[in-house]
Amino acid sequence: METGKETLKQQAYRIIKNKILYCEYAPNEILNEELLLKDTGCSRAPIRDALSRLEQEHLLVIMPKKGIRIADVNLNDITSVFEMRCMVEPYVIRMYGECLDKEKLRKYRKRFESDITPERVMKAAKENRLLEMYTLDDEFHQYLIQSSPNPYMWLSMELIYNQNIRLRVLTSIDRGRLMKSNPEHTAIIDLLLEDRYEDAAEEMKNHLNKAKQGSFDALIKNGGWNQRGEKFPAEIM
């Protein structure tokens, strides 16, 4: 096999993981190998390898002789995700803020101002592309985490960010929250550029608490979800 080419194990893992993260496989849905064979185009061996990895990432549960259950997402998960984020992200800013590249921070600030505008968000909503608008948000938060020299922290936060994607999909991708988060991001960046790391950490904590409340409000408003697509917002289907 050519160097750099995606292996069958990698392909199966990528396809199944994306279907879970973007909720094509809904929380608590029961899957079987036949469906996965069809959806991935892979054989049983790479699928089973992928399922083992995804179970370790808490995205599914393998039930012997019964099938595969997609992990649930509920109010407790929202609490857990943001508890971790509120502990880790402000800490990283306090401890490693000075390691951040100020030129990169300026570029992020410029992108937040130019990419996340009312006009662009409205256009994305009409074209069912709102989820794409969160790419910059994810990239920025992950850049901050990666300023830490601790690889175990990266791995832990990758699991958290995976669940965060599912939360967004399942809570309707709030357009209003997206716009409100923009000045919050730029405020954090401005404080980092001024080397005010303690203030930036507090601003990050406030930002995450607002995001947490937004997730709670959206999930309660939507009434949760049951089966595949039943409760999903139309804009992401």
PDB file of C-alpha atoms in Angstrom, residues 56-202:
ATOM      1  CA  GLN A  56     -12.413   3.737  23.973  1.00  0.00           C
ATOM      2  CA  GLU A  57     -13.348   7.289  22.952  1.00  0.00           C
ATOM      3  CA  HIS A  58     -16.762   6.860  24.623  1.00  0.00           C
ATOM      4  CA  LEU A  59     -18.655   7.353  21.367  1.00  0.00           C
ATOM      5  CA  LEU A  60     -20.314   3.928  21.336  1.00  0.00           C
ATOM      6  CA  VAL A  61     -20.875   0.826  23.405  1.00  0.00           C
ATOM      7  CA  ILE A  62     -20.303  -2.663  22.006  1.00  0.00           C
ATOM      8  CA  MET A  63     -22.959  -5.043  23.314  1.00  0.00           C
ATOM      9  CA  PRO A  64     -21.948  -8.685  22.696  1.00  0.00           C
ATOM     10  CA  LYS A  65     -24.565 -10.563  20.614  1.00  0.00           C
ATOM     11  CA  LYS A  66     -26.822  -7.485  20.608  1.00  0.00           C
ATOM     12  CA  GLY A  67     -25.141  -4.892  18.409  1.00  0.00           C
ATOM     13  CA  ILE A  68     -23.529  -1.496  18.800  1.00  0.00           C
ATOM     14  CA  ARG A  69     -25.216   1.301  20.715  1.00  0.00           C
ATOM     15  CA  ILE A  70     -24.282   4.895  19.971  1.00  0.00           C
ATOM     16  CA  ALA A  71     -23.452   6.722  23.179  1.00  0.00           C
ATOM     17  CA  ASP A  72     -26.125   8.998  24.568  1.00  0.00           C
ATOM     18  CA  VAL A  73     -25.799  12.770  24.940  1.00  0.00           C
ATOM     19  CA  ASN A  74     -27.870  14.352  27.687  1.00  0.00           C
ATOM     20  CA  LEU A  75     -27.882  17.218  30.176  1.00  0.00           C
ATOM     21  CA  ASN A  76     -25.310  15.427  32.326  1.00  0.00           C
ATOM     22  CA  ASP A  77     -22.999  15.207  29.311  1.00  0.00           C
ATOM     23  CA  ILE A  78     -23.305  18.958  28.743  1.00  0.00           C
ATOM     24  CA  THR A  79     -22.341  19.508  32.384  1.00  0.00           C
ATOM     25  CA  SER A  80     -19.387  17.121  32.117  1.00  0.00           C
ATOM     26  CA  VAL A  81     -18.086  18.548  28.846  1.00  0.00           C
ATOM     27  CA  PHE A  82     -18.129  22.122  30.075  1.00  0.00           C
ATOM     28  CA  GLU A  83     -16.806  21.190  33.512  1.00  0.00           C
ATOM     29  CA  MET A  84     -13.697  19.846  31.784  1.00  0.00           C
ATOM     30  CA  ARG A  85     -13.429  22.773  29.407  1.00  0.00           C
ATOM     31  CA  CYS A  86     -13.792  25.317  32.231  1.00  0.00           C
ATOM     32  CA  MET A  87     -11.022  23.592  34.168  1.00  0.00           C
ATOM     33  CA  VAL A  88      -8.574  23.055  31.336  1.00  0.00           C
ATOM     34  CA  GLU A  89      -8.862  25.962  28.904  1.00  0.00           C
ATOM     35  CA  PRO A  90      -8.462  28.813  31.428  1.00  0.00           C
ATOM     36  CA  TYR A  91      -5.625  26.846  33.058  1.00  0.00           C
ATOM     37  CA  VAL A  92      -3.805  26.536  29.739  1.00  0.00           C
ATOM     38  CA  ILE A  93      -4.104  30.272  29.172  1.00  0.00           C
ATOM     39  CA  ARG A  94      -2.708  31.030  32.644  1.00  0.00           C
ATOM     40  CA  MET A  95       0.168  28.571  32.388  1.00  0.00           C
ATOM     41  CA  TYR A  96       1.102  28.738  28.707  1.00  0.00           C
ATOM     42  CA  GLY A  97      -0.351  31.976  27.367  1.00  0.00           C
ATOM     43  CA  GLU A  98       3.119  33.375  26.871  1.00  0.00           C
ATOM     44  CA  CYS A  99       3.857  30.507  24.457  1.00  0.00           C
ATOM     45  CA  LEU A 100       1.173  31.669  22.023  1.00  0.00           C
ATOM     46  CA  ASP A 101       2.294  33.224  18.760  1.00  0.00           C
ATOM     47  CA  LYS A 102       0.999  36.805  18.739  1.00  0.00           C
ATOM     48  CA  GLU A 103       0.965  36.942  14.959  1.00  0.00           C
ATOM     49  CA  LYS A 104      -1.290  33.886  14.867  1.00  0.00           C
ATOM     50  CA  LEU A 105      -3.527  35.487  17.469  1.00  0.00           C
ATOM     51  CA  ARG A 106      -3.847  38.614  15.318  1.00  0.00           C
ATOM     52  CA  LYS A 107      -4.762  36.452  12.339  1.00  0.00           C
ATOM     53  CA  TYR A 108      -7.428  34.665  14.374  1.00  0.00           C
ATOM     54  CA  ARG A 109      -8.835  38.006  15.488  1.00  0.00           C
ATOM     55  CA  LYS A 110      -9.005  39.234  11.909  1.00  0.00           C
ATOM     56  CA  ARG A 111     -10.736  36.030  10.803  1.00  0.00           C
ATOM     57  CA  PHE A 112     -13.333  36.266  13.557  1.00  0.00           C
ATOM     58  CA  GLU A 113     -14.155  39.788  12.407  1.00  0.00           C
ATOM     59  CA  SER A 114     -14.223  38.993   8.690  1.00  0.00           C
ATOM     60  CA  ASP A 115     -15.632  35.444   8.616  1.00  0.00           C
ATOM     61  CA  ILE A 116     -18.340  35.528  11.283  1.00  0.00           C
ATOM     62  CA  THR A 117     -20.539  38.440  10.194  1.00  0.00           C
ATOM     63  CA  PRO A 118     -24.359  38.678  10.270  1.00  0.00           C
ATOM     64  CA  GLU A 119     -24.428  38.500   6.470  1.00  0.00           C
ATOM     65  CA  ARG A 120     -22.236  35.391   6.275  1.00  0.00           C
ATOM     66  CA  VAL A 121     -24.105  33.649   9.076  1.00  0.00           C
ATOM     67  CA  MET A 122     -27.468  34.408   7.461  1.00  0.00           C
ATOM     68  CA  LYS A 123     -26.239  33.085   4.117  1.00  0.00           C
ATOM     69  CA  ALA A 124     -24.883  29.926   5.763  1.00  0.00           C
ATOM     70  CA  ALA A 125     -28.213  29.377   7.531  1.00  0.00           C
ATOM     71  CA  LYS A 126     -30.118  29.630   4.250  1.00  0.00           C
ATOM     72  CA  GLU A 127     -27.728  27.154   2.619  1.00  0.00           C
ATOM     73  CA  ASN A 128     -27.839  24.701   5.558  1.00  0.00           C
ATOM     74  CA  ARG A 129     -24.148  25.286   6.292  1.00  0.00           C
ATOM     75  CA  LEU A 130     -24.286  26.705   9.811  1.00  0.00           C
ATOM     76  CA  LEU A 131     -22.181  23.902  11.241  1.00  0.00           C
ATOM     77  CA  GLU A 132     -19.307  24.985   8.982  1.00  0.00           C
ATOM     78  CA  MET A 133     -19.302  28.381  10.670  1.00  0.00           C
ATOM     79  CA  TYR A 134     -18.022  26.764  13.865  1.00  0.00           C
ATOM     80  CA  THR A 135     -14.814  25.566  12.211  1.00  0.00           C
ATOM     81  CA  LEU A 136     -12.948  28.727  13.179  1.00  0.00           C
ATOM     82  CA  ASP A 137     -14.225  28.475  16.757  1.00  0.00           C
ATOM     83  CA  ASP A 138     -12.946  24.885  17.033  1.00  0.00           C
ATOM     84  CA  GLU A 139      -9.626  25.755  15.434  1.00  0.00           C
ATOM     85  CA  PHE A 140      -9.017  28.642  17.850  1.00  0.00           C
ATOM     86  CA  HIS A 141      -9.789  26.640  20.995  1.00  0.00           C
ATOM     87  CA  GLN A 142      -7.655  23.734  19.813  1.00  0.00           C
ATOM     88  CA  TYR A 143      -4.763  26.094  19.055  1.00  0.00           C
ATOM     89  CA  LEU A 144      -4.882  27.342  22.653  1.00  0.00           C
ATOM     90  CA  ILE A 145      -4.858  23.778  24.021  1.00  0.00           C
ATOM     91  CA  GLN A 146      -1.943  22.818  21.797  1.00  0.00           C
ATOM     92  CA  SER A 147       0.127  25.622  23.324  1.00  0.00           C
ATOM     93  CA  SER A 148       0.463  23.267  26.282  1.00  0.00           C
ATOM     94  CA  PRO A 149       3.486  20.945  26.095  1.00  0.00           C
ATOM     95  CA  ASN A 150       1.405  18.212  27.758  1.00  0.00           C
ATOM     96  CA  PRO A 151       0.350  15.602  25.133  1.00  0.00           C
ATOM     97  CA  TYR A 152      -1.998  13.908  27.612  1.00  0.00           C
ATOM     98  CA  MET A 153      -3.933  17.133  27.848  1.00  0.00           C
ATOM     99  CA  TRP A 154      -4.306  17.211  24.045  1.00  0.00           C
ATOM    100  CA  LEU A 155      -5.645  13.658  23.998  1.00  0.00           C
ATOM    101  CA  SER A 156      -8.103  14.306  26.829  1.00  0.00           C
ATOM    102  CA  MET A 157      -9.411  17.463  25.195  1.00  0.00           C
ATOM    103  CA  GLU A 158      -9.805  15.721  21.848  1.00  0.00           C
ATOM    104  CA  LEU A 159     -12.399  13.477  23.487  1.00  0.00           C
ATOM    105  CA  ILE A 160     -14.133  16.528  24.925  1.00  0.00           C
ATOM    106  CA  TYR A 161     -14.181  18.371  21.601  1.00  0.00           C
ATOM    107  CA  ASN A 162     -15.668  15.292  19.916  1.00  0.00           C
ATOM    108  CA  GLN A 163     -18.616  15.467  22.294  1.00  0.00           C
ATOM    109  CA  ASN A 164     -18.836  19.213  21.756  1.00  0.00           C
ATOM    110  CA  ILE A 165     -19.467  18.646  18.033  1.00  0.00           C
ATOM    111  CA  ARG A 166     -22.354  16.309  18.872  1.00  0.00           C
ATOM    112  CA  LEU A 167     -23.803  18.880  21.265  1.00  0.00           C
ATOM    113  CA  ARG A 168     -23.811  21.501  18.544  1.00  0.00           C
ATOM    114  CA  VAL A 169     -25.570  19.270  16.069  1.00  0.00           C
ATOM    115  CA  LEU A 170     -28.145  18.094  18.569  1.00  0.00           C
ATOM    116  CA  THR A 171     -28.919  21.533  20.010  1.00  0.00           C
ATOM    117  CA  SER A 172     -29.731  23.134  16.656  1.00  0.00           C
ATOM    118  CA  ILE A 173     -26.511  25.083  16.112  1.00  0.00           C
ATOM    119  CA  ASP A 174     -27.830  28.298  17.652  1.00  0.00           C
ATOM    120  CA  ARG A 175     -27.275  31.129  15.161  1.00  0.00           C
ATOM    121  CA  GLY A 176     -27.744  33.761  17.852  1.00  0.00           C
ATOM    122  CA  ARG A 177     -25.169  32.123  20.105  1.00  0.00           C
ATOM    123  CA  LEU A 178     -22.734  31.974  17.198  1.00  0.00           C
ATOM    124  CA  MET A 179     -22.906  35.741  16.743  1.00  0.00           C
ATOM    125  CA  LYS A 180     -22.687  36.456  20.476  1.00  0.00           C
ATOM    126  CA  SER A 181     -19.580  34.291  20.804  1.00  0.00           C
ATOM    127  CA  ASN A 182     -17.672  36.347  18.257  1.00  0.00           C
ATOM    128  CA  PRO A 183     -16.938  39.397  20.459  1.00  0.00           C
ATOM    129  CA  GLU A 184     -16.163  36.992  23.304  1.00  0.00           C
ATOM    130  CA  HIS A 185     -13.416  35.397  21.214  1.00  0.00           C
ATOM    131  CA  THR A 186     -11.968  38.737  20.152  1.00  0.00           C
ATOM    132  CA  ALA A 187     -11.990  39.946  23.782  1.00  0.00           C
ATOM    133  CA  ILE A 188      -9.967  36.880  24.804  1.00  0.00           C
ATOM    134  CA  ILE A 189      -7.501  37.484  21.994  1.00  0.00           C
ATOM    135  CA  ASP A 190      -7.106  41.183  22.875  1.00  0.00           C
ATOM    136  CA  LEU A 191      -6.228  40.273  26.469  1.00  0.00           C
ATOM    137  CA  LEU A 192      -3.732  37.656  25.271  1.00  0.00           C
ATOM    138  CA  LEU A 193      -2.091  40.205  22.994  1.00  0.00           C
ATOM    139  CA  GLU A 194      -1.697  42.489  26.008  1.00  0.00           C
ATOM    140  CA  ASP A 195      -0.116  39.643  28.039  1.00  0.00           C
ATOM    141  CA  ARG A 196      -3.017  39.824  30.514  1.00  0.00           C
ATOM    142  CA  TYR A 197      -3.218  36.079  30.960  1.00  0.00           C
ATOM    143  CA  GLU A 198      -5.199  36.004  34.206  1.00  0.00           C
ATOM    144  CA  ASP A 199      -7.834  38.314  32.710  1.00  0.00           C
ATOM    145  CA  ALA A 200      -7.881  36.262  29.495  1.00  0.00           C
ATOM    146  CA  ALA A 201      -8.412  33.081  31.528  1.00  0.00           C
ATOM    147  CA  GLU A 202     -11.372  34.644  33.334  1.00  0.00           C
TER     148      GLU A 202
END
